[in-house]
C-alpha cells in the first residue's frame, strides 16, 4: 500500500501525486538523504520529493566494520527508511529499471516517475566476480552483506596469513582498508591469536592516504608498531582458492588463510544504459561547480560521478548541499549557489580505542590537500556524534529509536 505521509510499500504500480514541482532522487545514501533533508527544510510540503532506493535501510559505512569485528549487532546499525518523517519527502523502496535523462523520466519496478529535477545518486556498484577467485576463495567487506557475514568468519581464523587486498584502482572510503588491518590486529590480539598470524595490506597507492602525507605517515607508523606489512602500488588481480594464494598485478603471489577484499567498483548498469556514463568504469561526467550533467535539470552526485573527489559519504554530503542550493534557486528564483569545493572530513579507526581525522580539499587548489588530526580518544566521541547527528537530521528522530 501507499502511505500518504511517508514511505511507499509495494504494490504501488499506479502512484498519483499532486501536481507540484517534483524532484526525484535516485539513491538514499549520504547524498540522497542530505539532499532530501535540505529540500524538505526549504519547501516542506510545497514540492514533491520522491526518494527511491532498492534497499530498506541505511547503514553507515563505518558501521560495517563495527559489525564485522563484533562491536555491534547488525540490527543496531540498520536505520529503516520507512521511519523518515520529513515533510514533503516520500520514500519508495524499488529497483530502478531505466533512466531517460533527456525526458527526466525514471521507470522503477513499481511505477514510472516524471521529474522536474532528477538527481542520480546511485553510488558505485560492487563487483566481486570481476576478480577471479574472490567469490570462491575469499571474503569481501564492502557490501553490508559481506561485512555482516564476516562476523561469523573471523572467529574461525586462528593462524596463518591474512591479507586485506584492494582489487581495483577506484574504491570507496580510501582509509577503510587501513582501518580494517588495524582493527584486525586488535581483534586477533584480544583473542590471543596475533602471534600466530600475519597481516598484510595490498593497496594501489604509494601511501595509505595520498592527499595527506601526515595522515599516511601516522598510519604507516601504526603499521610498523603492530607488525602489519604494507604492500604499496599493487592490486590483487586474482585468487587461487586451491593453492590459497593471492596473485598481484605483477604476478607476485602471496599465500593467505584469510582474504578480506575490496571488490572492483563500477558504474551501475542502469546508469550506463541511460547514456549518462560511457561505460562501466566511466563515472558520470558533471560540471565540477554545479554537479549538473549534460542534460538540463539532471544532476549526478556522490560516488556515481567523476568530479574528482574521493568516493566517500562525506563528499556526497557536501555535494548534496550544492545541488540542493541549485534546486532551491531554480524553483524559487535567485542567484546561483557557490561552486562545489570537493572538501570533506573522514574519521579513521587507528585501533586501541583511538580515532584520527583527516580533512581533504580536492578541488579548490591546484592539487588535493589533506589536514590530519592525530588519533585520540576524544575523536571517538566526535565520530559518534557525527553519526548520531546525521540520524537526527535525516530521519527526524533520535538515534535511540533507530531500527
Short mmCIF file of C-alpha atoms in Angstrom, two decimals:
data_model
loop_
_atom_site.label_atom_id
_atom_site.label_comp_id
_atom_site.label_asym_id
_atom_site.label_seq_id
_atom_site.Cartn_x
_atom_site.Cartn_y
_atom_site.Cartn_z
CA UNK A 1 0.00 0.00 0.00
CA UNK A 2 0.99 3.65 -0.28
CA UNK A 3 1.37 5.65 2.90
CA UNK A 4 0.47 9.27 2.05
CA UNK A 5 2.52 10.51 4.96
CA UNK A 6 5.79 8.80 4.21
CA UNK A 7 7.00 5.52 2.80
CA UNK A 8 5.58 3.67 -0.18
CA UNK A 9 5.28 -0.05 0.14
CA UNK A 10 4.65 -2.47 -2.71
CA UNK A 11 2.44 -2.62 -4.72
CA UNK A 12 2.50 1.00 -5.92
CA UNK A 13 2.01 0.49 -9.65
CA UNK A 14 -0.26 3.50 -10.14
CA UNK A 15 1.06 6.26 -7.94
CA UNK A 16 -0.78 9.56 -8.27
CA UNK A 17 1.00 12.55 -6.75
CA UNK A 18 -0.39 16.11 -6.52
CA UNK A 19 0.56 18.50 -9.34
CA UNK A 20 3.53 20.24 -7.75
CA UNK A 21 7.17 20.58 -8.74
CA UNK A 22 8.63 17.12 -8.41
CA UNK A 23 12.22 16.31 -7.51
CA UNK A 24 13.11 12.64 -7.97
CA UNK A 25 16.21 11.42 -6.13
CA UNK A 26 17.67 8.04 -7.01
CA UNK A 27 19.65 6.59 -4.13
CA UNK A 28 19.25 7.04 -0.39
CA UNK A 29 22.85 7.13 0.76
CA UNK A 30 24.65 10.11 2.29
CA UNK A 31 23.91 12.26 -0.75
CA UNK A 32 20.28 11.34 -1.22
CA UNK A 33 19.43 11.72 2.47
CA UNK A 34 21.21 15.06 2.83
CA UNK A 35 19.63 16.41 -0.36
CA UNK A 36 16.09 15.46 0.57
CA UNK A 37 16.57 16.90 4.05
CA UNK A 38 17.76 20.23 2.64
CA UNK A 39 14.85 20.41 0.22
CA UNK A 40 12.35 19.46 2.92
CA UNK A 41 13.69 22.21 5.16
CA UNK A 42 13.39 24.73 2.33
CA UNK A 43 9.99 23.78 0.91
CA UNK A 44 8.17 21.44 3.28
CA UNK A 45 5.07 20.11 1.51
CA UNK A 46 5.18 22.82 -1.17
CA UNK A 47 7.07 20.47 -3.53
CA UNK A 48 7.17 16.73 -4.06
CA UNK A 49 10.40 14.97 -3.13
CA UNK A 50 10.45 11.32 -4.18
CA UNK A 51 13.37 9.33 -2.76
CA UNK A 52 13.90 5.92 -4.38
CA UNK A 53 16.24 3.16 -3.23
CA UNK A 54 16.27 -0.61 -3.69
CA UNK A 55 17.23 -1.12 -0.04
CA UNK A 56 15.03 -0.84 3.02
CA UNK A 57 17.55 0.67 5.42
CA UNK A 58 20.58 2.94 5.63
CA UNK A 59 23.87 1.68 7.09
CA UNK A 60 26.84 3.97 7.71
CA UNK A 61 29.98 2.68 6.03
CA UNK A 62 31.89 2.72 9.31
CA UNK A 63 29.16 0.63 10.94
CA UNK A 64 30.05 -2.31 8.70
CA UNK A 65 33.40 -2.59 10.48
CA UNK A 66 31.65 -2.38 13.85
CA UNK A 67 29.52 -5.40 12.98
CA UNK A 68 32.34 -7.25 11.24
CA UNK A 69 34.57 -7.13 14.33
CA UNK A 70 31.75 -7.94 16.75
CA UNK A 71 31.47 -4.50 18.31
CA UNK A 72 27.81 -4.02 17.30
CA UNK A 73 24.92 -6.22 16.21
CA UNK A 74 23.55 -5.95 12.66
CA UNK A 75 20.15 -4.78 13.90
CA UNK A 76 21.80 -1.91 15.78
CA UNK A 77 23.27 -0.29 12.66
CA UNK A 78 20.32 -0.55 10.27
CA UNK A 79 18.17 2.59 10.04
CA UNK A 80 14.89 1.93 8.30
CA UNK A 81 13.91 4.31 5.51
CA UNK A 82 10.29 3.82 6.50
CA UNK A 83 10.99 5.92 9.56
CA UNK A 84 11.76 9.06 7.54
CA UNK A 85 9.34 11.73 8.76
CA UNK A 86 10.47 14.74 6.73
CA UNK A 87 7.68 16.96 5.32
CA UNK A 88 7.32 16.56 1.57
CA UNK A 89 9.60 13.52 1.38
CA UNK A 90 8.14 10.22 0.20
CA UNK A 91 10.31 7.12 0.19
CA UNK A 92 9.79 4.29 -2.29
CA UNK A 93 11.67 1.04 -1.96
CA UNK A 94 12.03 -0.15 -5.53
CA UNK A 95 14.56 -1.08 -8.20
CA UNK A 96 15.34 1.49 -10.88
CA UNK A 97 14.85 -0.24 -14.25
CA UNK A 98 15.65 2.61 -16.63
CA UNK A 99 16.55 6.29 -16.69
CA UNK A 100 15.78 8.68 -19.55
CA UNK A 101 17.81 11.77 -18.64
CA UNK A 102 16.60 13.76 -21.65
CA UNK A 103 12.97 13.38 -20.60
CA UNK A 104 13.83 13.25 -16.88
CA UNK A 105 11.84 10.03 -16.67
CA UNK A 106 12.55 7.09 -14.39
CA UNK A 107 10.99 3.65 -14.66
CA UNK A 108 11.04 1.57 -11.48
CA UNK A 109 9.66 -1.86 -10.66
CA UNK A 110 6.76 -0.02 -9.03
CA UNK A 111 5.91 2.72 -11.47
CA UNK A 112 7.16 5.48 -13.75
CA UNK A 113 8.13 8.94 -12.50
CA UNK A 114 8.41 12.16 -14.48
CA UNK A 115 10.64 14.70 -12.75
CA UNK A 116 11.06 18.44 -12.93
CA UNK A 117 14.50 17.84 -11.45
CA UNK A 118 16.24 14.47 -11.46
CA UNK A 119 19.16 13.64 -9.18
CA UNK A 120 21.15 10.45 -9.70
CA UNK A 121 22.89 9.36 -6.51
CA UNK A 122 23.03 5.60 -7.03
CA UNK A 123 26.62 5.29 -5.88
CA UNK A 124 29.09 2.72 -7.14
CA UNK A 125 28.17 -0.92 -7.63
CA UNK A 126 30.48 -3.59 -6.27
CA UNK A 127 31.53 -6.50 -8.48
CA UNK A 128 33.33 -9.27 -6.54
CA UNK A 129 33.03 -11.59 -9.55
CA UNK A 130 35.29 -9.26 -11.57
CA UNK A 131 38.26 -10.65 -9.60
CA UNK A 132 38.78 -14.34 -10.42
CA UNK A 133 38.61 -16.50 -7.31
CA UNK A 134 37.35 -13.82 -4.92
CA UNK A 135 33.82 -15.19 -4.65
CA UNK A 136 35.01 -18.80 -4.31
CA UNK A 137 38.12 -18.32 -2.20
CA UNK A 138 37.90 -15.03 -0.33
CA UNK A 139 35.68 -12.60 1.51
CA UNK A 140 34.69 -9.02 0.77
CA UNK A 141 33.80 -6.48 3.44
CA UNK A 142 32.49 -3.53 1.40
CA UNK A 143 28.89 -4.68 0.97
CA UNK A 144 26.63 -4.77 4.00
CA UNK A 145 26.02 -8.49 3.49
CA UNK A 146 29.73 -9.22 3.09
CA UNK A 147 30.76 -7.32 6.19
CA UNK A 148 27.98 -8.82 8.29
CA UNK A 149 28.91 -12.35 7.15
CA UNK A 150 32.50 -11.83 8.32
CA UNK A 151 31.22 -11.54 11.87
CA UNK A 152 30.93 -15.35 11.77
CA UNK A 153 34.04 -15.96 9.63
CA UNK A 154 36.64 -14.09 11.67
CA UNK A 155 36.36 -16.22 14.85
CA UNK A 156 37.48 -19.23 12.80
CA UNK A 157 40.75 -17.59 11.75
CA UNK A 158 43.40 -18.64 14.26
CA UNK A 159 46.71 -18.84 12.42
CA UNK A 160 48.44 -18.06 9.15
CA UNK A 161 48.46 -15.09 6.78
CA UNK A 162 45.65 -12.56 6.50
CA UNK A 163 45.54 -10.22 3.51
CA UNK A 164 43.45 -7.08 3.24
CA UNK A 165 43.52 -6.59 -0.52
CA UNK A 166 42.24 -3.93 -2.91
CA UNK A 167 41.25 -5.27 -6.35
CA UNK A 168 40.58 -2.04 -8.29
CA UNK A 169 42.15 1.40 -8.57
CA UNK A 170 38.96 3.28 -7.68
CA UNK A 171 37.19 2.38 -4.45
CA UNK A 172 35.07 3.97 -1.74
CA UNK A 173 36.46 5.28 1.53
CA UNK A 174 40.23 5.09 0.93
CA UNK A 175 41.03 4.81 4.68
CA UNK A 176 38.85 1.70 5.15
CA UNK A 177 41.45 -0.93 4.11
CA UNK A 178 43.96 0.55 6.55
CA UNK A 179 41.33 0.69 9.29
CA UNK A 180 40.50 -2.95 8.64
CA UNK A 181 44.12 -4.03 9.01
CA UNK A 182 44.49 -2.10 12.28
CA UNK A 183 41.22 -3.39 13.73
CA UNK A 184 42.09 -6.94 12.69
CA UNK A 185 45.29 -6.59 14.70
CA UNK A 186 43.27 -5.59 17.77
CA UNK A 187 40.76 -8.38 17.17
CA UNK A 188 43.43 -11.07 16.97
CA UNK A 189 45.39 -9.63 19.89
CA UNK A 190 42.30 -9.73 22.12
CA UNK A 191 41.86 -13.41 21.24
CA UNK A 192 45.49 -14.34 21.82
CA UNK A 193 45.99 -15.19 18.14
CA UNK A 194 48.11 -12.31 16.89
CA UNK A 195 51.48 -14.03 17.31
CA UNK A 196 50.28 -16.95 15.20
CA UNK A 197 49.16 -14.71 12.34
CA UNK A 198 50.48 -12.24 9.79
CA UNK A 199 48.63 -9.22 8.42
CA UNK A 200 49.34 -7.58 5.06
CA UNK A 201 47.60 -4.72 3.28
CA UNK A 202 47.77 -4.55 -0.53
CA UNK A 203 46.96 -1.08 -1.87
CA UNK A 204 47.17 0.59 -5.31
CA UNK A 205 48.68 3.74 -3.79
CA UNK A 206 52.22 4.55 -2.74
CA UNK A 207 50.92 5.68 0.66
CA UNK A 208 47.69 4.92 2.53
CA UNK A 209 46.17 8.42 2.07
CA UNK A 210 47.97 10.17 -0.83
CA UNK A 211 46.46 13.69 -0.37
CA UNK A 212 47.71 13.81 3.22
CA UNK A 213 51.34 12.79 3.83
CA UNK A 214 50.93 13.41 7.56
CA UNK A 215 47.97 11.01 7.75
CA UNK A 216 49.86 8.42 5.73
CA UNK A 217 52.91 8.71 7.98
CA UNK A 218 50.75 8.16 11.07
CA UNK A 219 49.13 5.07 9.56
CA UNK A 220 52.45 3.64 8.40
CA UNK A 221 53.89 4.22 11.88
CA UNK A 222 50.94 2.34 13.36
CA UNK A 223 51.53 -0.49 10.89
CA UNK A 224 55.22 -0.68 11.80
CA UNK A 225 54.45 -0.74 15.52
CA UNK A 226 51.95 -3.57 15.06
CA UNK A 227 53.91 -5.60 12.52
CA UNK A 228 51.49 -5.02 9.64
CA UNK A 229 53.03 -5.24 6.17
CA UNK A 230 52.09 -2.51 3.67
CA UNK A 231 52.36 -3.64 0.04
CA UNK A 232 52.21 -0.41 -1.96
CA UNK A 233 51.40 0.34 -5.60
CA UNK A 234 49.81 -3.07 -6.06
CA UNK A 235 46.43 -4.63 -6.83
CA UNK A 236 45.14 -8.12 -6.18
CA UNK A 237 44.18 -9.37 -9.64
CA UNK A 238 43.08 -12.91 -8.74
CA UNK A 239 42.87 -15.52 -6.02
CA UNK A 240 43.77 -19.17 -6.46
CA UNK A 241 41.48 -20.83 -3.88
CA UNK A 242 43.03 -24.28 -4.42
CA UNK A 243 46.57 -23.11 -3.61
CA UNK A 244 45.37 -20.35 -1.27
CA UNK A 245 47.41 -17.61 -2.91
CA UNK A 246 46.57 -14.06 -3.98
CA UNK A 247 48.03 -13.04 -7.34
CA UNK A 248 49.12 -9.41 -7.67
CA UNK A 249 49.18 -7.37 -10.85
CA UNK A 250 52.90 -8.01 -11.42
CA UNK A 251 52.49 -11.76 -10.98
CA UNK A 252 53.72 -11.85 -7.38
CA UNK A 253 51.94 -14.45 -5.29
CA UNK A 254 51.07 -14.06 -1.62
CA UNK A 255 49.81 -17.02 0.43
CA UNK A 256 46.78 -16.47 2.65
CA UNK A 257 44.50 -18.24 5.08
CA UNK A 258 42.13 -15.29 5.32
CA UNK A 259 41.47 -12.84 2.48
CA UNK A 260 39.48 -9.65 3.07
CA UNK A 261 38.89 -7.99 -0.27
CA UNK A 262 37.78 -4.61 -1.54
CA UNK A 263 35.83 -5.57 -4.69
CA UNK A 264 36.08 -3.87 -8.06
CA UNK A 265 33.82 -0.80 -8.21
CA UNK A 266 31.81 0.05 -11.32
CA UNK A 267 29.07 2.38 -12.56
CA UNK A 268 25.59 0.88 -12.01
CA UNK A 269 24.45 -0.74 -15.25
CA UNK A 270 21.20 1.24 -15.34
CA UNK A 271 23.29 4.43 -15.38
CA UNK A 272 25.46 3.14 -18.22
CA UNK A 273 22.37 2.21 -20.24
CA UNK A 274 20.91 5.68 -19.70
CA UNK A 275 23.79 7.30 -21.56
CA UNK A 276 24.89 9.28 -18.52
CA UNK A 277 28.10 7.21 -18.34
CA UNK A 278 30.16 6.00 -21.29
CA UNK A 279 30.88 2.56 -19.84
CA UNK A 280 31.04 0.55 -16.64
CA UNK A 281 34.16 2.38 -15.44
CA UNK A 282 33.43 5.82 -16.88
CA UNK A 283 31.99 7.72 -13.93
CA UNK A 284 29.29 10.20 -14.91
CA UNK A 285 30.83 13.48 -16.15
CA UNK A 286 29.42 16.58 -14.49
CA UNK A 287 30.04 20.30 -14.27
CA UNK A 288 32.54 20.42 -11.38
CA UNK A 289 30.99 23.58 -9.97
CA UNK A 290 27.31 22.62 -10.12
CA UNK A 291 27.35 18.80 -10.47
CA UNK A 292 24.81 19.08 -13.30
CA UNK A 293 25.18 16.58 -16.14
CA UNK A 294 24.99 17.45 -19.84
CA UNK A 295 21.22 17.04 -19.53
CA UNK A 296 19.48 20.17 -18.15
CA UNK A 297 17.85 19.58 -14.78
CA UNK A 298 19.70 16.30 -14.23
CA UNK A 299 22.39 16.11 -11.56
CA UNK A 300 24.78 13.29 -10.60
CA UNK A 301 26.31 13.43 -7.15
CA UNK A 302 28.29 11.19 -4.85
CA UNK A 303 30.19 8.06 -5.87
CA UNK A 304 28.48 7.76 -9.26
CA UNK A 305 30.07 10.89 -10.73
CA UNK A 306 33.59 11.64 -11.89
CA UNK A 307 34.04 15.05 -10.31
CA UNK A 308 37.47 14.12 -8.96
CA UNK A 309 36.97 13.72 -5.22
CA UNK A 310 37.41 10.56 -3.21
CA UNK A 311 34.38 8.31 -3.17
CA UNK A 312 33.10 8.65 0.38
CA UNK A 313 29.91 9.66 2.13
CA UNK A 314 31.28 12.93 3.44
CA UNK A 315 31.92 14.17 -0.11
CA UNK A 316 28.47 13.07 -1.26
CA UNK A 317 27.01 15.01 1.66
CA UNK A 318 28.83 18.17 0.63
CA UNK A 319 27.76 17.67 -2.98
CA UNK A 320 24.15 17.31 -1.87
CA UNK A 321 24.21 20.75 -0.27
CA UNK A 322 25.39 22.31 -3.53
CA UNK A 323 22.74 20.50 -5.58
CA UNK A 324 20.06 21.43 -3.05
CA UNK A 325 21.06 25.09 -3.27
CA UNK A 326 20.88 24.92 -7.07
CA UNK A 327 17.41 23.36 -6.99
CA UNK A 328 16.20 25.92 -4.45
CA UNK A 329 17.49 28.74 -6.66
CA UNK A 330 15.82 27.19 -9.72
CA UNK A 331 12.42 26.74 -8.09
CA UNK A 332 12.37 30.00 -6.13
CA UNK A 333 14.48 32.13 -8.41
CA UNK A 334 17.66 33.72 -7.24
CA UNK A 335 21.42 33.72 -7.73
CA UNK A 336 23.36 30.55 -8.44
CA UNK A 337 24.90 28.87 -5.39
CA UNK A 338 28.60 28.78 -4.64
CA UNK A 339 30.62 26.20 -6.53
CA UNK A 340 31.22 22.73 -5.14
CA UNK A 341 34.53 22.72 -3.28
CA UNK A 342 35.08 18.97 -3.08
CA UNK A 343 36.03 19.02 0.59
CA UNK A 344 35.22 16.55 3.32
CA UNK A 345 36.33 15.02 6.60
CA UNK A 346 36.95 11.32 7.20
CA UNK A 347 37.39 9.65 10.57
CA UNK A 348 40.00 6.89 10.71
CA UNK A 349 40.00 3.99 13.17
CA UNK A 350 43.52 3.50 14.49
CA UNK A 351 42.57 0.74 16.90
CA UNK A 352 43.40 0.64 20.60
CA UNK A 353 40.38 2.82 21.29
CA UNK A 354 41.58 5.79 19.25
CA UNK A 355 40.29 7.56 16.14
CA UNK A 356 42.07 10.04 13.87
CA UNK A 357 40.62 12.54 11.41
CA UNK A 358 41.67 13.92 8.04
CA UNK A 359 40.10 16.83 6.17
CA UNK A 360 40.80 16.79 2.43
CA UNK A 361 40.14 19.59 -0.06
CA UNK A 362 40.19 18.17 -3.59
CA UNK A 363 39.04 20.98 -5.85
CA UNK A 364 39.81 24.49 -4.60
CA UNK A 365 43.58 24.34 -5.13
CA UNK A 366 45.96 23.06 -7.79
CA UNK A 367 46.09 19.66 -6.08
CA UNK A 368 44.31 17.85 -3.23
CA UNK A 369 45.43 18.89 0.24
CA UNK A 370 44.77 16.97 3.47
CA UNK A 371 44.95 18.16 7.08
CA UNK A 372 45.46 15.50 9.75
CA UNK A 373 44.25 15.43 13.35
CA UNK A 374 46.11 12.80 15.34
CA UNK A 375 44.39 9.74 16.78
CA UNK A 376 42.83 10.26 20.21
CA UNK A 377 40.07 9.02 22.48
CA UNK A 378 38.35 12.42 22.12
CA UNK A 379 37.81 11.83 18.42
CA UNK A 380 35.99 8.58 19.22
CA UNK A 381 33.23 10.68 20.74
CA UNK A 382 33.31 13.15 17.87
CA UNK A 383 32.88 10.34 15.36
CA UNK A 384 29.91 9.00 17.33
CA UNK A 385 28.36 12.48 17.37
CA UNK A 386 28.87 12.70 13.60
CA UNK A 387 26.73 9.60 13.12
CA UNK A 388 24.02 10.43 15.64
CA UNK A 389 23.64 13.97 14.34
CA UNK A 390 23.02 12.65 10.81
CA UNK A 391 20.35 10.27 12.06
CA UNK A 392 18.54 13.10 13.81
CA UNK A 393 18.84 15.34 10.77
CA UNK A 394 17.94 12.83 8.05
CA UNK A 395 15.31 10.77 9.81
CA UNK A 396 13.85 13.43 12.06
CA UNK A 397 14.22 11.33 15.19
CA UNK A 398 16.56 10.42 17.98
CA UNK A 399 19.11 7.69 17.17
CA UNK A 400 17.97 5.92 20.33
CA UNK A 401 14.80 4.92 18.45
CA UNK A 402 16.61 3.72 15.31
CA UNK A 403 15.91 0.25 13.97
#
